[in-house]
mmCIF file of C-alpha atoms and ligand atoms in Angstrom:
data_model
loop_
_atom_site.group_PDB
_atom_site.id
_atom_site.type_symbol
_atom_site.label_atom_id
_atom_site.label_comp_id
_atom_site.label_asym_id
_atom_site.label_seq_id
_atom_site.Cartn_x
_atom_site.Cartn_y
_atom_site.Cartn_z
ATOM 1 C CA UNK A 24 -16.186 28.648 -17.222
ATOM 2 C CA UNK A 25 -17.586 25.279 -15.788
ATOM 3 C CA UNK A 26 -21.535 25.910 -15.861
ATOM 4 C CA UNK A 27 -22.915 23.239 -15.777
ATOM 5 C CA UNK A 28 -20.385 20.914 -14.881
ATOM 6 C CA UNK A 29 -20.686 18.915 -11.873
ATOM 7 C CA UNK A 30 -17.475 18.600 -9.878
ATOM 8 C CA UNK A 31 -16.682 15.992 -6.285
ATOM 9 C CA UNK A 32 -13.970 17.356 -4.224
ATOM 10 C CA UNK A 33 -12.903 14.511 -1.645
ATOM 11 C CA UNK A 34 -10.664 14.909 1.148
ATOM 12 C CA UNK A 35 -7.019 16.018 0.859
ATOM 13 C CA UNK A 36 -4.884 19.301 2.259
ATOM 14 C CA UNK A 37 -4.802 22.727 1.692
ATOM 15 C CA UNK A 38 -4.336 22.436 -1.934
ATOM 16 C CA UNK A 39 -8.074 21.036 -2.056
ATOM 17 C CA UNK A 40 -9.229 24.664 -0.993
ATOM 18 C CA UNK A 41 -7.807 26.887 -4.045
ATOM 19 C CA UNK A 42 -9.409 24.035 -6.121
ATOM 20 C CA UNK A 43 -12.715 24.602 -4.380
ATOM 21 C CA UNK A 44 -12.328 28.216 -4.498
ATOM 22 C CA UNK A 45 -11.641 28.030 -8.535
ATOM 23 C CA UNK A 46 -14.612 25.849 -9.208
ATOM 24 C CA UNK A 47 -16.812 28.130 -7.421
ATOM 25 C CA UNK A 48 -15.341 30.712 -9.484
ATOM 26 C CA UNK A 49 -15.510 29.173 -12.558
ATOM 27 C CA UNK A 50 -19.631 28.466 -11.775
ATOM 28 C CA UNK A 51 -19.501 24.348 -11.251
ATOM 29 C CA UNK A 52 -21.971 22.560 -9.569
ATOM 30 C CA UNK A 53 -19.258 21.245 -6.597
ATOM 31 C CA UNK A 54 -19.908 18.835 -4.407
ATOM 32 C CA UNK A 55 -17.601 18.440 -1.123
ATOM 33 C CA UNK A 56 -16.683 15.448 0.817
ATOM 34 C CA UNK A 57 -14.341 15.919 3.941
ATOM 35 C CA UNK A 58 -14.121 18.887 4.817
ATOM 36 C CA UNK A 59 -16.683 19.064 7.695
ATOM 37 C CA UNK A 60 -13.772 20.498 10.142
ATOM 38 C CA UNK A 61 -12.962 23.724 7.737
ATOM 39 C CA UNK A 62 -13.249 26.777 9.404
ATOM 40 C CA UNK A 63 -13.810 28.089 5.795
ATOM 41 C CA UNK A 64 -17.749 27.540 4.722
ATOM 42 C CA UNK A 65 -18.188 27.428 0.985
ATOM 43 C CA UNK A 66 -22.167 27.917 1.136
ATOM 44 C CA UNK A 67 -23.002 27.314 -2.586
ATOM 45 C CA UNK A 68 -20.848 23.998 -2.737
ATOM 46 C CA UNK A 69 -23.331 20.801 -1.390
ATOM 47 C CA UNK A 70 -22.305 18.210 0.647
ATOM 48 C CA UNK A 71 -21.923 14.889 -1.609
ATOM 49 C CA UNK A 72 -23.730 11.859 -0.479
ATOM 50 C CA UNK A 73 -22.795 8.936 -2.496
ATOM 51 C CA UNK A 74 -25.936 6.483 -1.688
ATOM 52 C CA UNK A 75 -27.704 9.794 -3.485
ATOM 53 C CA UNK A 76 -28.514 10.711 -7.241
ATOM 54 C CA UNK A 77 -25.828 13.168 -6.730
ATOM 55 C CA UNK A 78 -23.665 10.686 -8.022
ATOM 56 C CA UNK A 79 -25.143 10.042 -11.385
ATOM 57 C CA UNK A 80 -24.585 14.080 -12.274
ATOM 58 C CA UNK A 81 -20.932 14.108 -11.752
ATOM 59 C CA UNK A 82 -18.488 14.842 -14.113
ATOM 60 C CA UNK A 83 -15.680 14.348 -12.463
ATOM 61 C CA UNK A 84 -14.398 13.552 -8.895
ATOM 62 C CA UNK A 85 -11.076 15.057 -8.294
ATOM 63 C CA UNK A 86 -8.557 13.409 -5.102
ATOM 64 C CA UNK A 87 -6.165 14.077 -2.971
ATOM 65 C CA UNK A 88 -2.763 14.198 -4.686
ATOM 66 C CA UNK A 89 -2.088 11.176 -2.359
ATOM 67 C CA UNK A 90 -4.638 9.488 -3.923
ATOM 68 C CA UNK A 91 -6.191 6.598 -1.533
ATOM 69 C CA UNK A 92 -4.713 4.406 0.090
ATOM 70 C CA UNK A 93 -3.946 0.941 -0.961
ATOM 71 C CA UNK A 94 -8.030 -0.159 0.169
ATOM 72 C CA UNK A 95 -9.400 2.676 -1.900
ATOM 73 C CA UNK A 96 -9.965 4.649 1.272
ATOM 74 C CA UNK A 97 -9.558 8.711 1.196
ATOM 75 C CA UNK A 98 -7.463 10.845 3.920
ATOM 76 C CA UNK A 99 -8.316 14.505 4.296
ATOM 77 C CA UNK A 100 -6.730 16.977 6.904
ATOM 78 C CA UNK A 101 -10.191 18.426 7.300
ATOM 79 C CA UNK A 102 -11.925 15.356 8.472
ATOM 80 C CA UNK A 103 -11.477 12.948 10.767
ATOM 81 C CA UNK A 104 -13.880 10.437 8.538
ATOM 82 C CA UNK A 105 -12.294 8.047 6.075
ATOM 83 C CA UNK A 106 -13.875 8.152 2.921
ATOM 84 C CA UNK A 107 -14.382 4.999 0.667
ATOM 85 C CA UNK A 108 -14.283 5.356 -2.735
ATOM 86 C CA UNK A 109 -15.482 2.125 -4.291
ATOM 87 C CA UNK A 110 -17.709 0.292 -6.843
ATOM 88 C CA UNK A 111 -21.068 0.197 -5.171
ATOM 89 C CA UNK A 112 -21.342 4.240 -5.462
ATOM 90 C CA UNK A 113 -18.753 4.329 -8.542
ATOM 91 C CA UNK A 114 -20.201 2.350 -10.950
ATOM 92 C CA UNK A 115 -23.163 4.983 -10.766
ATOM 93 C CA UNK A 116 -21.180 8.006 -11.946
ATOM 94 C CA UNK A 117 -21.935 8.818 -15.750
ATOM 95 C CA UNK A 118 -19.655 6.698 -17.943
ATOM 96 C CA UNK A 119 -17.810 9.899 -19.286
ATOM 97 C CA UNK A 120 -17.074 10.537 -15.518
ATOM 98 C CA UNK A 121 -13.239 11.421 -14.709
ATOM 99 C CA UNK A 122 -11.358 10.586 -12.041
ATOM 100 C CA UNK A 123 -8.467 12.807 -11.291
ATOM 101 C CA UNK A 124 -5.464 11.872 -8.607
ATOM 102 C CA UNK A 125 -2.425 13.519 -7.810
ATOM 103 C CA UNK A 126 -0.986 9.890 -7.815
ATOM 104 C CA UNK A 127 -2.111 7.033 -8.489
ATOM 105 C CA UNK A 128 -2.054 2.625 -6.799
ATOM 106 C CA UNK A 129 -3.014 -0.672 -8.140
ATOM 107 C CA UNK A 130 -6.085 -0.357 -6.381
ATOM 108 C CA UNK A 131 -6.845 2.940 -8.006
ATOM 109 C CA UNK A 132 -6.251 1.641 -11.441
ATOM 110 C CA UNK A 133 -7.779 -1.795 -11.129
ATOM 111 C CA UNK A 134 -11.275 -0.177 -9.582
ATOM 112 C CA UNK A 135 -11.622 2.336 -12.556
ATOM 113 C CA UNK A 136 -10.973 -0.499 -15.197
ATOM 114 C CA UNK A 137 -13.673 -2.483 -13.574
ATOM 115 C CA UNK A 138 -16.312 0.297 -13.638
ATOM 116 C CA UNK A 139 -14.689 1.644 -16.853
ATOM 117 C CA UNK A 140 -13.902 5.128 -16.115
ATOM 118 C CA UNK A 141 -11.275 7.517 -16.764
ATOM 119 C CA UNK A 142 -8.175 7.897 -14.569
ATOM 120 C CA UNK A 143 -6.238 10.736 -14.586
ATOM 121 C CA UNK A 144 -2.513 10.654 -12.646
ATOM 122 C CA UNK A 145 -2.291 14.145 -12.347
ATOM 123 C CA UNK A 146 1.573 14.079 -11.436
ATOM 124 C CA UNK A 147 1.866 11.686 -14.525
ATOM 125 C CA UNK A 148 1.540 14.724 -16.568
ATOM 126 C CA UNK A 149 4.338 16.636 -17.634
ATOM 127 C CA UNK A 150 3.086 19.743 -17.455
ATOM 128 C CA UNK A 151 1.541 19.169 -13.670
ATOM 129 C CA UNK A 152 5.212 18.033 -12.655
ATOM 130 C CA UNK A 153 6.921 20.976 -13.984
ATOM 131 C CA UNK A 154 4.617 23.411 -12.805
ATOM 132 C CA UNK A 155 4.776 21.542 -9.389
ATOM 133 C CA UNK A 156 8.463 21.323 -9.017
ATOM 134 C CA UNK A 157 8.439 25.181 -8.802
ATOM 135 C CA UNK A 158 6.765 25.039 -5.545
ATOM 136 C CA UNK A 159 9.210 21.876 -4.907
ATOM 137 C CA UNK A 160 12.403 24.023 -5.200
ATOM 138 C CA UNK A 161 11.181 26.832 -3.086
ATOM 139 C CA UNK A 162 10.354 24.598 -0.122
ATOM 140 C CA UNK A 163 13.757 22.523 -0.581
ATOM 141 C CA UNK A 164 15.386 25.626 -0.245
ATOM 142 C CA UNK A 165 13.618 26.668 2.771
ATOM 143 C CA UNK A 166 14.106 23.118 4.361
ATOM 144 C CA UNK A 167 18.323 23.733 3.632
ATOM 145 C CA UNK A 168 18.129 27.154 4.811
ATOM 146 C CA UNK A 169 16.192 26.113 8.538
ATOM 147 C CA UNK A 170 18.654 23.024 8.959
ATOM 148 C CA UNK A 171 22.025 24.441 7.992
ATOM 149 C CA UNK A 172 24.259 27.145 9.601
ATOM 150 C CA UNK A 173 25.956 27.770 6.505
ATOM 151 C CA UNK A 174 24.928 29.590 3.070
ATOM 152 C CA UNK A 175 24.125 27.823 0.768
ATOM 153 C CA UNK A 176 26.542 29.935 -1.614
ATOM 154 C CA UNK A 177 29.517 28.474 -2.560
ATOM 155 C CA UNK A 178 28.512 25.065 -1.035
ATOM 156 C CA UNK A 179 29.128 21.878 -2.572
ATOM 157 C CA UNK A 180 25.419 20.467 -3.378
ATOM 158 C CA UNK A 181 25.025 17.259 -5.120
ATOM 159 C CA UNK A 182 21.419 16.471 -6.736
ATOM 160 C CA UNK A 183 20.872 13.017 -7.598
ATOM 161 C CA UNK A 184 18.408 12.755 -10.594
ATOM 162 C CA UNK A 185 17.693 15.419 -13.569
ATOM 163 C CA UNK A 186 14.531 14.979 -14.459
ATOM 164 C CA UNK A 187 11.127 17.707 -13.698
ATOM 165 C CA UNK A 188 12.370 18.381 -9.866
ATOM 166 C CA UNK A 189 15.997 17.724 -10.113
ATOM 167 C CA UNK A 190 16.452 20.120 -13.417
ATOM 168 C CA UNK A 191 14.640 23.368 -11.398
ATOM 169 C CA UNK A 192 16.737 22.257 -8.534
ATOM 170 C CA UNK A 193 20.129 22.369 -10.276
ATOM 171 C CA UNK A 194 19.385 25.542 -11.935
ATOM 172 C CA UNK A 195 18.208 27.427 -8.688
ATOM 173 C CA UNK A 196 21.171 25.786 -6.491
ATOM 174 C CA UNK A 197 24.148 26.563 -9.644
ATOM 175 C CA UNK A 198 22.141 30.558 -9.472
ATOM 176 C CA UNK A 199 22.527 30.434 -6.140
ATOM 177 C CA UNK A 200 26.634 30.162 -6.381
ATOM 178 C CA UNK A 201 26.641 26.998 -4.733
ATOM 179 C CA UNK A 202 29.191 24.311 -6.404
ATOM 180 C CA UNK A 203 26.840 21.812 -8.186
ATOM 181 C CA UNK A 204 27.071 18.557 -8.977
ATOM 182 C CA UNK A 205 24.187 16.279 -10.390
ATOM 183 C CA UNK A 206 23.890 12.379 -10.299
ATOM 184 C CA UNK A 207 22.553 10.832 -13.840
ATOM 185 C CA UNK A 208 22.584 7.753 -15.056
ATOM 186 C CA UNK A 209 22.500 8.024 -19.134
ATOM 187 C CA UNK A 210 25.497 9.558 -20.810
ATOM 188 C CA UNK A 211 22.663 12.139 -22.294
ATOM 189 C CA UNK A 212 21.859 13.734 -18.871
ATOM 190 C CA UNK A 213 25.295 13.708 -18.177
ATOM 191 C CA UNK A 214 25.992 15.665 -21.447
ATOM 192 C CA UNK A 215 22.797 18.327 -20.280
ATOM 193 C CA UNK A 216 24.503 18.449 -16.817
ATOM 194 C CA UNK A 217 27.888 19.782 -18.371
ATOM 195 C CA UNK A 218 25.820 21.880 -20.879
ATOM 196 C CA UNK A 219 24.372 23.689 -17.554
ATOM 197 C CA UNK A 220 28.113 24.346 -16.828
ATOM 198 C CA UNK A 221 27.586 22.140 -13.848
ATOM 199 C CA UNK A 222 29.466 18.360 -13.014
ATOM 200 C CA UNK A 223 27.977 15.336 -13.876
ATOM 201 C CA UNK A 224 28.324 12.490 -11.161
ATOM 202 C CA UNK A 225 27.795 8.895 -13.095
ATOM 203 C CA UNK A 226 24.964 7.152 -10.921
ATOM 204 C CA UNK A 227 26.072 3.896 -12.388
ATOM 205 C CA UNK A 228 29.680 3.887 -10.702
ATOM 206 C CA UNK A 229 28.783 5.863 -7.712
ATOM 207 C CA UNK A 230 31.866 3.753 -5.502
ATOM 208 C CA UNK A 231 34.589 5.613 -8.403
ATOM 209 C CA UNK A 232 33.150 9.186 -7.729
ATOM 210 C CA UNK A 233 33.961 11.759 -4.945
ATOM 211 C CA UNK A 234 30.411 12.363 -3.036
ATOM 212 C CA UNK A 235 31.749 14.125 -0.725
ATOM 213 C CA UNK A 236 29.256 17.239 -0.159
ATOM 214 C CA UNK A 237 27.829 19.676 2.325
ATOM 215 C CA UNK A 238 24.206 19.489 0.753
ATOM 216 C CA UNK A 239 23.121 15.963 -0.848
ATOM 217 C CA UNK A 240 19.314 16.124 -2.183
ATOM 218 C CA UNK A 241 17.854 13.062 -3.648
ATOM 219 C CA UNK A 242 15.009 13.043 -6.172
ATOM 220 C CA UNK A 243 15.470 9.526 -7.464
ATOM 221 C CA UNK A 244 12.464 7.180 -6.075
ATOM 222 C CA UNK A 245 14.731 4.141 -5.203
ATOM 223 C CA UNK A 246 17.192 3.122 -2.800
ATOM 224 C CA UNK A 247 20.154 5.326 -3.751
ATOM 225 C CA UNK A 248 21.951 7.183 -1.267
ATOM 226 C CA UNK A 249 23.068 3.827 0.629
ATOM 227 C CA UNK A 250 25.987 3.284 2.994
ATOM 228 C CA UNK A 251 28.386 3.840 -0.076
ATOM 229 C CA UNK A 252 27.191 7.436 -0.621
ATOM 230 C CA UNK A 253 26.408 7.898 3.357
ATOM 231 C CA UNK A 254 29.882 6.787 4.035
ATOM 232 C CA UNK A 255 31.749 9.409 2.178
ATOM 233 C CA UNK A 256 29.908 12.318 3.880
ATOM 234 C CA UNK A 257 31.481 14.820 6.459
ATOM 235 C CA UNK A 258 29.322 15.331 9.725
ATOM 236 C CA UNK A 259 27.813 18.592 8.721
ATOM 237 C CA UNK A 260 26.636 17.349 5.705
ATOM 238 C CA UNK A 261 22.565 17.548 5.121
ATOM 239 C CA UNK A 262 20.725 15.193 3.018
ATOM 240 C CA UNK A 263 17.198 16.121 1.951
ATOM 241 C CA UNK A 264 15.240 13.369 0.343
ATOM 242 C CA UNK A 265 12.516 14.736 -2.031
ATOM 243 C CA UNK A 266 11.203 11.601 -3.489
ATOM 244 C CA UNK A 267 8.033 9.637 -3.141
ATOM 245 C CA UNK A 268 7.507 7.623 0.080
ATOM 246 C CA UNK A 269 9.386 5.825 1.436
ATOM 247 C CA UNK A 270 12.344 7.576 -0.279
ATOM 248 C CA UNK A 271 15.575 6.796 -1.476
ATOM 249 C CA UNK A 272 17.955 6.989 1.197
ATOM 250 C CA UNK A 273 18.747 4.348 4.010
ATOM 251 C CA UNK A 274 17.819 6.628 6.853
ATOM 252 C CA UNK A 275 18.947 4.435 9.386
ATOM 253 C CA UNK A 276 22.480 4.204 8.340
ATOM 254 C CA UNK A 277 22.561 7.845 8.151
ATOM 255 C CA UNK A 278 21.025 8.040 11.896
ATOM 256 C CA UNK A 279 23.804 5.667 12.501
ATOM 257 C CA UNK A 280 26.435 7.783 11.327
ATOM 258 C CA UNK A 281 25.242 11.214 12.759
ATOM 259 C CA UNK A 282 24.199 12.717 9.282
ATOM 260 C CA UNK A 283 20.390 14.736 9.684
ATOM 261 C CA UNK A 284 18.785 13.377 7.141
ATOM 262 C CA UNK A 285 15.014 14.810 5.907
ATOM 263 C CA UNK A 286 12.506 12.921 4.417
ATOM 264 C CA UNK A 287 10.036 15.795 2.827
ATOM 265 C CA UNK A 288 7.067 14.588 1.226
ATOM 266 C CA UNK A 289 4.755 17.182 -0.228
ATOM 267 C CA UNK A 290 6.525 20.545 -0.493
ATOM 268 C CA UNK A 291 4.049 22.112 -2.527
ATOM 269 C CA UNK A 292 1.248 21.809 -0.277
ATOM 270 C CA UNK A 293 3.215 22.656 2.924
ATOM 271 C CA UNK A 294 4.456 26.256 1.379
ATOM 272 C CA UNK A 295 2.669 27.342 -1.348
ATOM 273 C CA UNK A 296 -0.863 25.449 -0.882
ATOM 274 C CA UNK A 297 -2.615 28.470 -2.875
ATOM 275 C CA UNK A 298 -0.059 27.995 -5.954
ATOM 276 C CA UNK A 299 -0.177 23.956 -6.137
ATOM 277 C CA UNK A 300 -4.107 24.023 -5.577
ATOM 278 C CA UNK A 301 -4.250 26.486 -8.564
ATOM 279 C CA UNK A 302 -2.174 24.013 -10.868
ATOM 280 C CA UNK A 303 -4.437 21.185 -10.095
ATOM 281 C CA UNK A 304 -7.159 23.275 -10.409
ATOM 282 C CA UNK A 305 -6.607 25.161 -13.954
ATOM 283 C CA UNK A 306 -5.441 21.784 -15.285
ATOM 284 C CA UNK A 307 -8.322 19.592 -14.273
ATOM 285 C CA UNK A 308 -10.925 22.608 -15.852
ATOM 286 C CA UNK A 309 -8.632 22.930 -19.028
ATOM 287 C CA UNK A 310 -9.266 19.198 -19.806
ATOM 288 C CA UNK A 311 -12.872 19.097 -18.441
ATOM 289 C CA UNK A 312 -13.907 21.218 -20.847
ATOM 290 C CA UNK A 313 -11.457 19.862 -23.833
ATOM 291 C CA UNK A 314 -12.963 15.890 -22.736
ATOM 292 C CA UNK A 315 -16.379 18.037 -23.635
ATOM 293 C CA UNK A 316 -15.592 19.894 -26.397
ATOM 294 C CA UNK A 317 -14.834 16.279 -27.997
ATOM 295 C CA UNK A 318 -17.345 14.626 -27.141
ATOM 296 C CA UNK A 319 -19.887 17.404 -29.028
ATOM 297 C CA UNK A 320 -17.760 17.213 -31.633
ATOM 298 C CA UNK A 321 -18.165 13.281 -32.144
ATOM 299 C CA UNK A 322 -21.648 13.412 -31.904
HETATM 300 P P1 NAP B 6 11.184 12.449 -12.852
HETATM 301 O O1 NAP B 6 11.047 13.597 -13.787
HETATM 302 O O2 NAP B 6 10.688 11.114 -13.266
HETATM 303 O O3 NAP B 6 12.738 12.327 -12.466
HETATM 304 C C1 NAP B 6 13.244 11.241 -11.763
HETATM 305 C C2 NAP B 6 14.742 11.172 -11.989
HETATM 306 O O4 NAP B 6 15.224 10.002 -11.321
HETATM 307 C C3 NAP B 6 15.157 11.037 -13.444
HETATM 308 O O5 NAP B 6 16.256 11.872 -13.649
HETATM 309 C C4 NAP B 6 15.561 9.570 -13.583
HETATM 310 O O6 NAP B 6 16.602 9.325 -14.489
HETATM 311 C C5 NAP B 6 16.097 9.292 -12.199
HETATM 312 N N1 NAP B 6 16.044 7.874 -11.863
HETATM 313 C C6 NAP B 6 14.958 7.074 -11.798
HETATM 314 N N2 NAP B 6 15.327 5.842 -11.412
HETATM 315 C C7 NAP B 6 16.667 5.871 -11.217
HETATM 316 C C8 NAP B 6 17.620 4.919 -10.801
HETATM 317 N N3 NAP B 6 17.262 3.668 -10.510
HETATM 318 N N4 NAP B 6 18.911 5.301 -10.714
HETATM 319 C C9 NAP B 6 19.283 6.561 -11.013
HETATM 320 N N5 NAP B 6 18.422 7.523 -11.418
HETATM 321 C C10 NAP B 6 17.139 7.170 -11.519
HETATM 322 O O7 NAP B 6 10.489 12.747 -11.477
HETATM 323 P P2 NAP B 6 10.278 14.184 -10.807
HETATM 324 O O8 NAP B 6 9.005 14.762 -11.276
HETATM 325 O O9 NAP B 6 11.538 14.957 -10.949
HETATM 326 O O10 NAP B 6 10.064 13.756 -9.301
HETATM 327 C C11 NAP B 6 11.111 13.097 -8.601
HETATM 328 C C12 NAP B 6 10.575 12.534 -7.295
HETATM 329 O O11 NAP B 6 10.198 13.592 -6.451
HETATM 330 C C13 NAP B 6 9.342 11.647 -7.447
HETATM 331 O O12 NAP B 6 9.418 10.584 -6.540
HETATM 332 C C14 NAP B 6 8.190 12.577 -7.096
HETATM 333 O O13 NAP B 6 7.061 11.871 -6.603
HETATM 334 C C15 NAP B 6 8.853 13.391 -6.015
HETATM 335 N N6 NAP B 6 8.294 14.710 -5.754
HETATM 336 C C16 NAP B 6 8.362 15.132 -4.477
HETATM 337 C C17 NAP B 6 7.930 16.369 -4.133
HETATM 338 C C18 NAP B 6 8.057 16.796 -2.699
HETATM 339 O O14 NAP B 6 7.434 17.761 -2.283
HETATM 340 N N7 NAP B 6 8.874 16.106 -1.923
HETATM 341 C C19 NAP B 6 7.369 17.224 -5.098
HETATM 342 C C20 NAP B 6 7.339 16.790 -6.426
HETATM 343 C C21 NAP B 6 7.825 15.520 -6.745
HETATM 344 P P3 NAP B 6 16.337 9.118 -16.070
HETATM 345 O O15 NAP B 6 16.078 10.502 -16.587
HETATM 346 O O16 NAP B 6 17.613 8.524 -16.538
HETATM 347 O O17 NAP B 6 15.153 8.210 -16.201
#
């Protein structure tokens, strides 16, 4: 339970509601910014107004998993106001005040330095990112099945990257029956790869190995699937790009050479809102109450 805690929700998607939803459930004090275009009304939450004294009772202000932009200001699909979240209202928060983010910026971390408060990356966290990339796989594999006319059994999928999404993916895609291949770059991925009874592609000599796939999804966050990978494509192929904006594949070249390519930012959120709200929102109480707990205990 949360009595007693006081709790900002500002701006962001979908997700934003089951974290409402749990708060309320869990009996915090929860104050709402951006969402003044939800059909939903959640009567016992209060509307935050940060020239108030609202903001000296809050325990913690939980974002977007976007985070704000690079000026500190806050999207929300619910709004059509831009929230600011800066010193003038920050520095009034209690000092033991968290701030939690999905991800986070350098404006981000240089603001709560300055007013000395916690930051918390949620998708920093291990845990967060596993739990996430379940949604992850599940919308990849809804993206594959909408944009190809072929099953995905006993296709050739390559997966560039094996770390929290890439792993789920391999595993789902191998279950599947398609033919799997995963890009590392460290000789011990590539070991785990053949573990999984799957083929390791080395990321570090991509121009010696055979890309050559119907399904090519990327989950490394750099430039990777350039014109060398692009090149070696057949027509049909898809490529689904998973990582964080602005992705890692040179879209252009791939326009240029008739492969659909998909950029697909936020998978969680688009198909299983209820599910990634719930992560955020059971891992923001759990250390709430822990960042308590220790404090009592240090008094
Ligand atoms: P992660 O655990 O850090 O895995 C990233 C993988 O990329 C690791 O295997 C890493 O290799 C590899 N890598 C990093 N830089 C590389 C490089 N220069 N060359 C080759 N490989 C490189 O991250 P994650 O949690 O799986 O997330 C992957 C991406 O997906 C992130 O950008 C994340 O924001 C995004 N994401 C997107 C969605 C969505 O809905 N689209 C959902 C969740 C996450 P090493 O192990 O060797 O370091």
């Amino acid at each position: 339970m949360l009595t007693g805690y006081h709790v900002a929700v500002i701006g962001g998607d979908a997700r934003q509601i089951e974290i409402i939803r749990r708060l309320n459930e869990w009996n915090a004090n929860v104050y709402l910014a951006g969402f003044d275009q939800l059909n939903e009304s959640f009567t016992e939450a209060i509307d935050l107004d940060v020239e108030s004294k609202q903001v000296e009772k809050l325990d913690a202000i939980i974002l977007p998993v976007a985070g704000t932009d690079d000026q500190g200001r806050i999207d929300g699909i619910f709004t059509n106001r831009l929230i600011q979240l800066d010193e003038s209202w920050l520095k009034n928060t209690p000092e033991h005040c968290t701030i939690f983010t999905g991800i986070t910026n350098p404006y981000l971390n240089e603001l709560t330095d300055k007013v000395n408060r916690t930051l918390i990356p949620l998708m920093d966290r291990d845990d967060v990112a596993i739990y996430n990339s379940i949604p992850t796989v599940e919308g990849t594999l809804l993206l594959i099945i909408q944009h190809t006319d072929f099953t995905i059994h006993g296709s050739q999928v390559i997966i560039l990257g094996l770390g929290r999404v890439g792993m789920g993916l391999a595993r789902t895609f191998h279950q599947l029956g398609a033919e799997v291949s995963v890009g590392v770059r460290s000789t011990k991925s590539a070991a785990r790869v053949y573990e999984m009874g799957l083929t390791p592609i080395n990321m570090n000599d991509v121009k010696n190995e055979n890309m050559e796939c119907d399904i090519l999804i990327n989950t490394v966050p750099h430039l990777v699937v350039d014109s060398l990978i692009i090149k070696q494509l057949p027509s049909h192929a898809l490529i689904v790009d998973l990582a964080s904006k602005p992705g890692g594949t040179d879209f252009k070249f791939a326009e240029k050479r008739g492969i659909k390519a998909i950029l697909a930012p936020g998978l969680p959120g688009i198909v299983a809102p209820k599910t990634a709200g719930r992560i955020i929102a059971d891992v923001v109480s759990h250390l709430l109450v822990s960042q308590v707990r220790k404090e009592t205990e240090d008094e």
